[in-house]
mmCIF file of C-alpha atoms and ligand atoms in Angstrom:
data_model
loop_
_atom_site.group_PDB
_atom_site.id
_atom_site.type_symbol
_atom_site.label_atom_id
_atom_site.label_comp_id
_atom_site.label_asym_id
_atom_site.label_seq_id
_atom_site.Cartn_x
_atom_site.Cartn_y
_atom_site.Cartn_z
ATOM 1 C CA UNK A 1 -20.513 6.875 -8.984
ATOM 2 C CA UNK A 2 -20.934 8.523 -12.338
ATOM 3 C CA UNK A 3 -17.473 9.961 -13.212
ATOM 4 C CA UNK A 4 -15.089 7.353 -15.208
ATOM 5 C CA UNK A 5 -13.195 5.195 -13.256
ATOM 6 C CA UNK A 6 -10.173 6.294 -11.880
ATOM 7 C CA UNK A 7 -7.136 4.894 -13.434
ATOM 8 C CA UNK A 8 -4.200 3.465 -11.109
ATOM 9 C CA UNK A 9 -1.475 1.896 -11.055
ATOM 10 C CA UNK A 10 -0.546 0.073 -7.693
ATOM 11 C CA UNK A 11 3.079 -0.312 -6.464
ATOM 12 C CA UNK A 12 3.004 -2.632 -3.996
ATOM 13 C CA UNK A 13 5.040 -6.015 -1.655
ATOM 14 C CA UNK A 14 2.164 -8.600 -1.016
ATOM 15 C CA UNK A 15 1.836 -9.077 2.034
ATOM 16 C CA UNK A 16 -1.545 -10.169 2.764
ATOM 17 C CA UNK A 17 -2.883 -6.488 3.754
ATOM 18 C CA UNK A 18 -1.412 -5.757 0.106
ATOM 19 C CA UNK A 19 -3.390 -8.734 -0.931
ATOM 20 C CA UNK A 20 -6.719 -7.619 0.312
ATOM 21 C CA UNK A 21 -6.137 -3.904 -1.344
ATOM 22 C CA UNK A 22 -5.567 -5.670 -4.632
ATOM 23 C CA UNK A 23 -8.061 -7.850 -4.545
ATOM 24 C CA UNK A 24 -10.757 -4.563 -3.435
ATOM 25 C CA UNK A 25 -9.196 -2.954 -6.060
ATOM 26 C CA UNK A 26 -9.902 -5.064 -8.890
ATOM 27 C CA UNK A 27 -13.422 -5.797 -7.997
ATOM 28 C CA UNK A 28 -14.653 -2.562 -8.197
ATOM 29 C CA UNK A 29 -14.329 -1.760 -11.762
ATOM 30 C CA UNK A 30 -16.328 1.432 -12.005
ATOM 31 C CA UNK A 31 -14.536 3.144 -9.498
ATOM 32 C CA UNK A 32 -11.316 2.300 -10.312
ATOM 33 C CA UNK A 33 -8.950 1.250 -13.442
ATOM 34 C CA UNK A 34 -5.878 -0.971 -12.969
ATOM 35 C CA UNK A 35 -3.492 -0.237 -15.367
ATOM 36 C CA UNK A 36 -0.828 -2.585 -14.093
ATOM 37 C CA UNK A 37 0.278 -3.586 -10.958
ATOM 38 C CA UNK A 38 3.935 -3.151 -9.910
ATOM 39 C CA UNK A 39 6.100 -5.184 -7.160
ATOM 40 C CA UNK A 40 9.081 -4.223 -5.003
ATOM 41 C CA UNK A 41 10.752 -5.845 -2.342
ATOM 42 C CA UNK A 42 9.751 -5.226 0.800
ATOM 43 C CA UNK A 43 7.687 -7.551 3.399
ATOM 44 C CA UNK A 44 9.853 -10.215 1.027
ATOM 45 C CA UNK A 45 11.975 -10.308 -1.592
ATOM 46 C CA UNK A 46 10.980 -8.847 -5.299
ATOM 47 C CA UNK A 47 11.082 -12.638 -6.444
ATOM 48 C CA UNK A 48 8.033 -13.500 -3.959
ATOM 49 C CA UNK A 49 6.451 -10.071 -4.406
ATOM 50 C CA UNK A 50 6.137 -10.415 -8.171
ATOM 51 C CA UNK A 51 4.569 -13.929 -7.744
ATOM 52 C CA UNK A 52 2.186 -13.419 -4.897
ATOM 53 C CA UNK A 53 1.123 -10.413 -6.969
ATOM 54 C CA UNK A 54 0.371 -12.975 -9.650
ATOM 55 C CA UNK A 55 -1.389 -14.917 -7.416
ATOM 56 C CA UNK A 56 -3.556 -12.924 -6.120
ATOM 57 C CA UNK A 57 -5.011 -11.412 -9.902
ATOM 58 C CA UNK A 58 -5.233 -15.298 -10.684
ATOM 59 C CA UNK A 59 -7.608 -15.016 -7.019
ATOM 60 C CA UNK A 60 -9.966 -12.114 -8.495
ATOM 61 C CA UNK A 61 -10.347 -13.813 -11.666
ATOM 62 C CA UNK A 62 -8.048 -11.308 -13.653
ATOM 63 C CA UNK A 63 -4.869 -13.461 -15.335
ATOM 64 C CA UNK A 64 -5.121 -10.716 -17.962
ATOM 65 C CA UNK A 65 -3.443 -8.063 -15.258
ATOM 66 C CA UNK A 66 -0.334 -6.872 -16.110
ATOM 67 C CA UNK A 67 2.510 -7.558 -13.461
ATOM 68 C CA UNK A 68 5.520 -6.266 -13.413
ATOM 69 C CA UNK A 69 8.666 -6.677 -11.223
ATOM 70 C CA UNK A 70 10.686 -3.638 -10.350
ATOM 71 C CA UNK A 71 13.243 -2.393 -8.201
ATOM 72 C CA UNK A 72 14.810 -5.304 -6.066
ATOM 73 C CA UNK A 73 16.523 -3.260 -2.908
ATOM 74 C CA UNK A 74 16.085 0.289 -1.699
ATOM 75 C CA UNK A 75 17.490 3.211 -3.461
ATOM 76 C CA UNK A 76 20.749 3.238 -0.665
ATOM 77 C CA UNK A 77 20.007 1.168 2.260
ATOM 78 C CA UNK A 78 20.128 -2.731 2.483
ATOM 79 C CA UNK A 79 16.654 -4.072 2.088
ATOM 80 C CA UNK A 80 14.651 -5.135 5.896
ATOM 81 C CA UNK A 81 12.352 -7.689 5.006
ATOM 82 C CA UNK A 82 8.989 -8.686 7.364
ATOM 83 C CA UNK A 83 8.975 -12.459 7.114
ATOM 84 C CA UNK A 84 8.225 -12.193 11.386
ATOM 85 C CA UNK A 85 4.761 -10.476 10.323
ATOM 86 C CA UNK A 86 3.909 -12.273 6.601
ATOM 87 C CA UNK A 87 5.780 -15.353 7.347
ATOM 88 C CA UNK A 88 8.835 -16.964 4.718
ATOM 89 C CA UNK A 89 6.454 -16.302 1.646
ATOM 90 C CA UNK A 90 5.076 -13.139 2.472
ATOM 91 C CA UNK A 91 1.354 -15.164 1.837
ATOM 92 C CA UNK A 92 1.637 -17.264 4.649
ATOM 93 C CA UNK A 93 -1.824 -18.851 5.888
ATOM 94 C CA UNK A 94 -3.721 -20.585 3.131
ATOM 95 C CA UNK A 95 -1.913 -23.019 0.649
ATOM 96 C CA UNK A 96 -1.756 -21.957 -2.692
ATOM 97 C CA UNK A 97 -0.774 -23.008 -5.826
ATOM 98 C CA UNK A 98 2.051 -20.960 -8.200
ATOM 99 C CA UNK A 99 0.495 -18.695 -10.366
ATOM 100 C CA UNK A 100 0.481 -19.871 -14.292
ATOM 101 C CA UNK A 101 -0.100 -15.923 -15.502
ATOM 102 C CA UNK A 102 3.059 -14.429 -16.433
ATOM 103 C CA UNK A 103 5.106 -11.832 -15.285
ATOM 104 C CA UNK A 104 5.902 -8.983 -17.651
ATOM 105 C CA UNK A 105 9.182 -8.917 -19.073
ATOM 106 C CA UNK A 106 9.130 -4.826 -18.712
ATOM 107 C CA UNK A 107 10.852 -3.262 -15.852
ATOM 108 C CA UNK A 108 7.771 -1.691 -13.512
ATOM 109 C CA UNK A 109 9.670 1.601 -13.514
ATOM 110 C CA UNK A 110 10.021 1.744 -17.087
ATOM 111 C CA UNK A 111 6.326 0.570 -17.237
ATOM 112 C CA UNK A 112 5.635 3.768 -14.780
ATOM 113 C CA UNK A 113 7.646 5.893 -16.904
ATOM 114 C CA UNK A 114 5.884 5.170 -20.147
ATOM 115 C CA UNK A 115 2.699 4.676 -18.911
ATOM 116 C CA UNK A 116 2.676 8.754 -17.369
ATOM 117 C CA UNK A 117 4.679 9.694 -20.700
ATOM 118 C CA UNK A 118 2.134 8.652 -22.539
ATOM 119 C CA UNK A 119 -1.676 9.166 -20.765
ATOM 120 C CA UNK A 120 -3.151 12.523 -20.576
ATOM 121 C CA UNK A 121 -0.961 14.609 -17.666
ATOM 122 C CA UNK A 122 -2.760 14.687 -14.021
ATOM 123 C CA UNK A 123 -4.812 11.716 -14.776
ATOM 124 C CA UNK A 124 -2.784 8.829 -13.199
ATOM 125 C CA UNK A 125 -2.452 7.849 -9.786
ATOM 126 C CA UNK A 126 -0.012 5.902 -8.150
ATOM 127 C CA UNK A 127 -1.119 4.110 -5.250
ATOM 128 C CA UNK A 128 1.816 2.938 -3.528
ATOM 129 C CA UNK A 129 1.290 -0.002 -0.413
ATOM 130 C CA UNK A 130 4.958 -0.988 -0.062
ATOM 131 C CA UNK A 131 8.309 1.352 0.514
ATOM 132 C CA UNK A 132 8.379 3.654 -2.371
ATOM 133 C CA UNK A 133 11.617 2.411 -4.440
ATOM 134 C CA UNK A 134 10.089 2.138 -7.966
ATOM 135 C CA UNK A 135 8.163 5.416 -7.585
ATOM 136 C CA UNK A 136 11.126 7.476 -6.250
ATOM 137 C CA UNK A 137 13.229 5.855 -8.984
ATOM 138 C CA UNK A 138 10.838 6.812 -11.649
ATOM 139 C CA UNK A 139 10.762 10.224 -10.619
ATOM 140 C CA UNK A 140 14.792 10.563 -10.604
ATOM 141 C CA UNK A 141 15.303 8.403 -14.078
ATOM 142 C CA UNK A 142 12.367 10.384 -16.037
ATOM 143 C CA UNK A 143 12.232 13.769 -13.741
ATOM 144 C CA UNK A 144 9.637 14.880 -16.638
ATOM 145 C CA UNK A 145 6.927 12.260 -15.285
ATOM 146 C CA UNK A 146 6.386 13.879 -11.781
ATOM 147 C CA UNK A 147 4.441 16.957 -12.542
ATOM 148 C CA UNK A 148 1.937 14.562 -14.506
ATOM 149 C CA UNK A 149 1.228 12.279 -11.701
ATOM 150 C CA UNK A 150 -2.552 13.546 -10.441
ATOM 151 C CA UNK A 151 -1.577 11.873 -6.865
ATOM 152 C CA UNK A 152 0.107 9.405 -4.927
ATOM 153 C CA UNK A 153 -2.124 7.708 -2.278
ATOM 154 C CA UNK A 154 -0.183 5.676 -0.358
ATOM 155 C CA UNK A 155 0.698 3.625 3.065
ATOM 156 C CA UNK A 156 3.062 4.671 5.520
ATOM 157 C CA UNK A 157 4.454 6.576 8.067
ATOM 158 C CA UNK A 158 2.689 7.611 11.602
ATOM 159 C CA UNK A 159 2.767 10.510 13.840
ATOM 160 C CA UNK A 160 0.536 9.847 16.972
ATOM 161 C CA UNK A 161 1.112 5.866 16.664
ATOM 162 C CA UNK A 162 5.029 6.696 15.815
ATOM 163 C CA UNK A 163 6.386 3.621 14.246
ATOM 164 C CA UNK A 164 6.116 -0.248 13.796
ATOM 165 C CA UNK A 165 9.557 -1.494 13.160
ATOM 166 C CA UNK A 166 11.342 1.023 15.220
ATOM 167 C CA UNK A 167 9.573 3.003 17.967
ATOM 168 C CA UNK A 168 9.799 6.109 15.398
ATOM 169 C CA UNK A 169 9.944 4.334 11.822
ATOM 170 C CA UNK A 170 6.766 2.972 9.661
ATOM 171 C CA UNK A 171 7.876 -0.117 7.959
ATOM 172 C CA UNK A 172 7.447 1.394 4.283
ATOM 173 C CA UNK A 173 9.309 4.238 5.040
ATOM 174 C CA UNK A 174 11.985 2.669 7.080
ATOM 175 C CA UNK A 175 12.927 0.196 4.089
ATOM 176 C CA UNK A 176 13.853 3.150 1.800
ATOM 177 C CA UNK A 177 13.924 6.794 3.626
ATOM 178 C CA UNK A 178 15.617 7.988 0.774
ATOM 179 C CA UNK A 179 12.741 7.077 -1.782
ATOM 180 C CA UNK A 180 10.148 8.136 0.649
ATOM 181 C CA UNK A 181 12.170 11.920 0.727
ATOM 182 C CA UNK A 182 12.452 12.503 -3.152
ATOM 183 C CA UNK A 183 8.764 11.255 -3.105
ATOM 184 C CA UNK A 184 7.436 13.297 0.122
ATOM 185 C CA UNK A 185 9.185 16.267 -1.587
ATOM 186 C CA UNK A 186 8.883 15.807 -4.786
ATOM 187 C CA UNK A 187 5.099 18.555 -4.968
ATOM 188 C CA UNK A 188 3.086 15.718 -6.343
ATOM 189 C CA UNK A 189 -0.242 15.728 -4.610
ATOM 190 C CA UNK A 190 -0.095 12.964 -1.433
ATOM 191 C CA UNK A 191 -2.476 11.410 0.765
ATOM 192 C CA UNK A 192 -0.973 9.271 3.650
ATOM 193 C CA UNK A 193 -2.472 6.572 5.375
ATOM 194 C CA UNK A 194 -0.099 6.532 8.444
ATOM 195 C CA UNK A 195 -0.565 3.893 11.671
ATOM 196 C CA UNK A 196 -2.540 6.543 12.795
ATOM 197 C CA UNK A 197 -5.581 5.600 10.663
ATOM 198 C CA UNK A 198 -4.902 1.981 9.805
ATOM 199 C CA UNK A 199 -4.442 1.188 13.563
ATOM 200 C CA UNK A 200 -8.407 2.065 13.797
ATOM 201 C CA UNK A 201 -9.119 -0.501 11.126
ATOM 202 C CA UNK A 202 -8.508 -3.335 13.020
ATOM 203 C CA UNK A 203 -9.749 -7.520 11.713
ATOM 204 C CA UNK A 204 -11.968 -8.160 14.533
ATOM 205 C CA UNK A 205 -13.354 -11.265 15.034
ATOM 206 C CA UNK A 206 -17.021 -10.557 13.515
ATOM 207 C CA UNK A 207 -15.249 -8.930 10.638
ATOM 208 C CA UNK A 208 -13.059 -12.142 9.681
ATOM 209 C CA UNK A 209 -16.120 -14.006 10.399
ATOM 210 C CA UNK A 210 -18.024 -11.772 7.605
ATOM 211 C CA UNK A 211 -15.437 -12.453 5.326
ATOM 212 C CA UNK A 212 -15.144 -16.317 5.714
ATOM 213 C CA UNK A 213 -19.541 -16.255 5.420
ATOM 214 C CA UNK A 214 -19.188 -14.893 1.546
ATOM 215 C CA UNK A 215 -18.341 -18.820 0.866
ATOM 216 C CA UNK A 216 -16.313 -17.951 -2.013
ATOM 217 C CA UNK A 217 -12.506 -18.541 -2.482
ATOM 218 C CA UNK A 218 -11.089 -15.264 -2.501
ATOM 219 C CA UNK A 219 -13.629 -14.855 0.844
ATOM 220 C CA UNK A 220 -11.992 -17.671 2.568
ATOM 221 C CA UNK A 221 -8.665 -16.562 1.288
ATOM 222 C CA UNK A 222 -9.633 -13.296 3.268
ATOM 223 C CA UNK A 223 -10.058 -14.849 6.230
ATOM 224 C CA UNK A 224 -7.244 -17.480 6.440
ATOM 225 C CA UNK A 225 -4.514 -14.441 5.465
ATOM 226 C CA UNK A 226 -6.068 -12.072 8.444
ATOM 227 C CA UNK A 227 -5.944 -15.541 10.883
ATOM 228 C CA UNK A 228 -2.426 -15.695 10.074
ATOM 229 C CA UNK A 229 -0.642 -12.537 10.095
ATOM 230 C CA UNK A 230 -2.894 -11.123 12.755
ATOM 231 C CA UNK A 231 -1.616 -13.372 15.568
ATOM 232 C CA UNK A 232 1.513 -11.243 15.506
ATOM 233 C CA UNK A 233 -0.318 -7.679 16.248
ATOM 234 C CA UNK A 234 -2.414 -9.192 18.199
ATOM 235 C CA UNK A 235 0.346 -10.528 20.416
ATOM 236 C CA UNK A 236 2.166 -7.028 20.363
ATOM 237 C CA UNK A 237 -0.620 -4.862 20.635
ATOM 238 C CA UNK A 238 -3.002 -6.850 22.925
ATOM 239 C CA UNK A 239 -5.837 -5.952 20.723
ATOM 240 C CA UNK A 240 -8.848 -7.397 19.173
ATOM 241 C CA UNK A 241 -7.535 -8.039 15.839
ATOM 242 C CA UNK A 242 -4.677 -6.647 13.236
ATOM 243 C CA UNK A 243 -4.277 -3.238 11.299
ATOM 244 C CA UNK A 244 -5.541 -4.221 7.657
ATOM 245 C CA UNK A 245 -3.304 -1.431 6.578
ATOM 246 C CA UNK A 246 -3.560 -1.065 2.748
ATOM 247 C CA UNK A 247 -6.214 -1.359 1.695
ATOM 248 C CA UNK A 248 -7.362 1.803 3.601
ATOM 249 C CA UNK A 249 -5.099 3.117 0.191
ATOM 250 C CA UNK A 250 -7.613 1.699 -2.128
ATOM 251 C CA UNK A 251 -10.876 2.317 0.431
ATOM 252 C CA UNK A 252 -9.993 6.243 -0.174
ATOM 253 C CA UNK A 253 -10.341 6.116 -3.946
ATOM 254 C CA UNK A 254 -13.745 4.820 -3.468
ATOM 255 C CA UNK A 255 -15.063 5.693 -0.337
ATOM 256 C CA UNK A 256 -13.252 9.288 0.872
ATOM 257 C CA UNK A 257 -15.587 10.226 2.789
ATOM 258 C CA UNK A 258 -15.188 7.108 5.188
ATOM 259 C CA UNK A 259 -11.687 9.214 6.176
ATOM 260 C CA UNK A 260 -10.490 12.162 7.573
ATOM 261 C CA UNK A 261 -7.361 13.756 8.005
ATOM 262 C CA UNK A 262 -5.454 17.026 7.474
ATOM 263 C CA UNK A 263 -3.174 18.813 5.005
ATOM 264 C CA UNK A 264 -0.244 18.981 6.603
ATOM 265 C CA UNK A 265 3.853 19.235 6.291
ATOM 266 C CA UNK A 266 5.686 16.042 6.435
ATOM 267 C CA UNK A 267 9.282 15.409 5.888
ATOM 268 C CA UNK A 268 11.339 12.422 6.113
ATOM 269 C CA UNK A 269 14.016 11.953 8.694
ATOM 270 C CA UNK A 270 17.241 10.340 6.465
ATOM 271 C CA UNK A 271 20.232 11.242 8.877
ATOM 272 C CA UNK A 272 19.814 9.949 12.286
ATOM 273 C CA UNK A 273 20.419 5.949 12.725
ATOM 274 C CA UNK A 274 18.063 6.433 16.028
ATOM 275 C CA UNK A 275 15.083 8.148 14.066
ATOM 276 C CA UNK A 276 15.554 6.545 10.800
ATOM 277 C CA UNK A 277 12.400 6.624 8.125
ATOM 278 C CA UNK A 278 10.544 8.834 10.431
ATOM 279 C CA UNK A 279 7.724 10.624 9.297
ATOM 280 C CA UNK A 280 7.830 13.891 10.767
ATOM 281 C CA UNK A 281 4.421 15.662 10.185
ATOM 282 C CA UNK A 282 3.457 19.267 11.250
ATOM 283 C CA UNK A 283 -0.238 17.598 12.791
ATOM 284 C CA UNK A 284 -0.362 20.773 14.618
ATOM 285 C CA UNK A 285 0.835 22.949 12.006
ATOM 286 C CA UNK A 286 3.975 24.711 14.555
ATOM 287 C CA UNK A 287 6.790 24.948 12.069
ATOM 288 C CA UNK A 288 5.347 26.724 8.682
ATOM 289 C CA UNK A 289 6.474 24.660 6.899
ATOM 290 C CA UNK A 290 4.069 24.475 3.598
ATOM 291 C CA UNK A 291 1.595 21.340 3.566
ATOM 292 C CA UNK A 292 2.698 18.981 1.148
ATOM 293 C CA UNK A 293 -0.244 15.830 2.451
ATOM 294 C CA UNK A 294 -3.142 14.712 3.154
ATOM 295 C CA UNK A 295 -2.188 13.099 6.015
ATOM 296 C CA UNK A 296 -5.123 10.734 7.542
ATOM 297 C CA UNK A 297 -6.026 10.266 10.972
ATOM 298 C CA UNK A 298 -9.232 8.439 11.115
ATOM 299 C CA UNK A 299 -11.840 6.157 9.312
ATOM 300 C CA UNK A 300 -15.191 4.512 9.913
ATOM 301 C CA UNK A 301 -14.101 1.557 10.436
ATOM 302 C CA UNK A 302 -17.518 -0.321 10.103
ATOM 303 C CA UNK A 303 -17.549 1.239 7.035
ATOM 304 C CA UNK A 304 -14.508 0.449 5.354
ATOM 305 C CA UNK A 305 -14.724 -3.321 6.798
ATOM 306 C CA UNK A 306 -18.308 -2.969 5.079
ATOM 307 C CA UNK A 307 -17.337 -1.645 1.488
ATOM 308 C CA UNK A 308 -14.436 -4.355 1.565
ATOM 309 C CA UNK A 309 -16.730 -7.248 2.579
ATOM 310 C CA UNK A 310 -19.444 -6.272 -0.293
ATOM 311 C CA UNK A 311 -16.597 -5.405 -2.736
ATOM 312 C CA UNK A 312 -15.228 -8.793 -2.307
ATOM 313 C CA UNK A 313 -17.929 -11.102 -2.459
ATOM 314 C CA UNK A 314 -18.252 -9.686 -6.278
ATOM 315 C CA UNK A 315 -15.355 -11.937 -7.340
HETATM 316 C C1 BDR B 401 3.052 -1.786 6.053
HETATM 317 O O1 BDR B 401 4.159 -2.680 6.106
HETATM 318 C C2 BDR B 401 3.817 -3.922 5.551
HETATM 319 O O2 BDR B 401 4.211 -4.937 6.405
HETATM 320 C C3 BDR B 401 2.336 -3.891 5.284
HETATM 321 O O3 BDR B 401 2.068 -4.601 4.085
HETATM 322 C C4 BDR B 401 2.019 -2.431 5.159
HETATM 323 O O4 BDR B 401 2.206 -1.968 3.834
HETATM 324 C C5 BDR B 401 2.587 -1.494 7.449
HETATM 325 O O5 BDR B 401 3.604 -0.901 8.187
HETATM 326 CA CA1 CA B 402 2.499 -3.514 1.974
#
């Protein structure tokens, strides 16, 4: 790729999907630019976010990352945690050791605030792969940031696959409906990877198996989070392996043309108990409504499982 790397900053509640989005992330350098990586609670607490996001730059290689800890609950609702999926850490599977890096003593929303303030407008993205607390919060404490964001990219929400924690509600969206309105609304330009896409990016055997052959740690790593948090899709679903949902977030930044999807309407449904979080998106373009997403509905999955596999062995 010959343009400068895109630089990002990624919100996110590791999770081992988170994990392996990181990790992709920071080992390709000239496609993409970390500026800082951002936690919020969500499969776990912020206190276990923050460190297994410290864990995991340890992983790549990178103790230089900046981490941050933000918001520690959703904007108005109680926070619904995932321990049933990640297990009690969020990292369940392998053992591993507490990170020695620190954690920034910034708050990741200030860090979000100052870090749009002061780049060149439309030339950060936000990559969000948890519920979207720290981002929504940004945009109502500093309203002046939004209209220099250049996009959000982000996990969440599902229109033919519906929902994961309720039968309507996406897990990220669920945890803070409110955040995922002001951001859904706020005219920043989005692209959504709902269940619809990450369902088709499923750990199959072979592709564990690929991952555990790089014989490197963050390779076995790889395989020994997908063993563990698979078993419970697996179980629900009946299928051949788990959704390895985010990093289909980072995948797009390098690989777009691996996706497709449409640009669509989608609004966020923050009245009903019964519909909670639900991501209600115009697919077939019947109310309207102006597009405000690029909302994804499929990837080549041999592909994707292919650029993460290669990406990875780098570190
Ligand atoms: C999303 O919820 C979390 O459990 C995963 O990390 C992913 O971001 C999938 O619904
Ligand atoms: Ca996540």
């Amino acid at each position: 790729m010959s343009d400068a790397p895109r630089k990002i900053i990624i919100d996110t509640d590791p999770g081992q999907d988170d994990a392996v989005a990181i990790l992709l992330a920071l080992a390709s350098p000239e496609d993409i630019e970390v500026l800082g990586i951002i936690a919020v609670a969500g499969n776990v607490p912020l206190d276990l976010t923050q460190r297994n996001a410290r864990i995991i730059c340890e992983l790549a290689g990178q103790p230089g990352m900046r981490v941050f800890a933000g918001c520690d609950r959703p904007m108005v609702r109680p926070l619904v945690t995932a321990e049933y999926v990640h297990g009690k850490t969020g990292l369940d599977g392998p053992q591993m050791a507490d990170p020695t890096m620190p954690l920034q003593d910034q708050h990741g929303v200030d860090f979000i605030i100052e870090t749009l303030r002061r780049e060149p407008a439309q030339t950060i993205t936000l990559c969000a792969l948890g519920p979207l607390t720290n981002i929504a919060t940004a945009m109502e404490r500093a309203p002046d940031i939004t209209g220099r964001i250049q996009q959000i990219v982000l996990m969440g929400g599902g229109y033919f696959e519906q929902g994961n924690v309720t039968p309507v509600a996406e897990f990220n969206i669920y945890v803070d409906p409110q955040a995922a309105d002001i951001v859904f609304r706020s005219g920043v330009p989005l692209v959504v990877m709902p269940l619809d896409v990450t369902h088709k990016a499923l750990t199959t055997g072979a592709r564990v198996k690929a991952f555990r052959a790089l014989g490197t740690e963050p390779g076995r790593m790889v395989a020994e989070w997908t063993d563990f948090f698979e078993r419970f899709d697996k179980q629900k679903y009946g299928s051949d392996g788990a959704p390895l949902h985010d990093p289909c977030v980072i995948a797009w930044l390098i690989r777009p043309e691996l996706f497709q999807g449409r640009k669509i309407n989608v609004e966020i449904e923050t009245q009903s108990e019964l519909t909670m979080g639900m991501t209600v998106a115009d697919w077939w373009g019947v109310t309207g409504r102006p597009s405000n997403a690029l909302f994804i509905g499929s990837v080549d999955a041999d592909g994707f499982f292919a650029l993460l596999t290669e990406r990875i062995a780098r570190l």
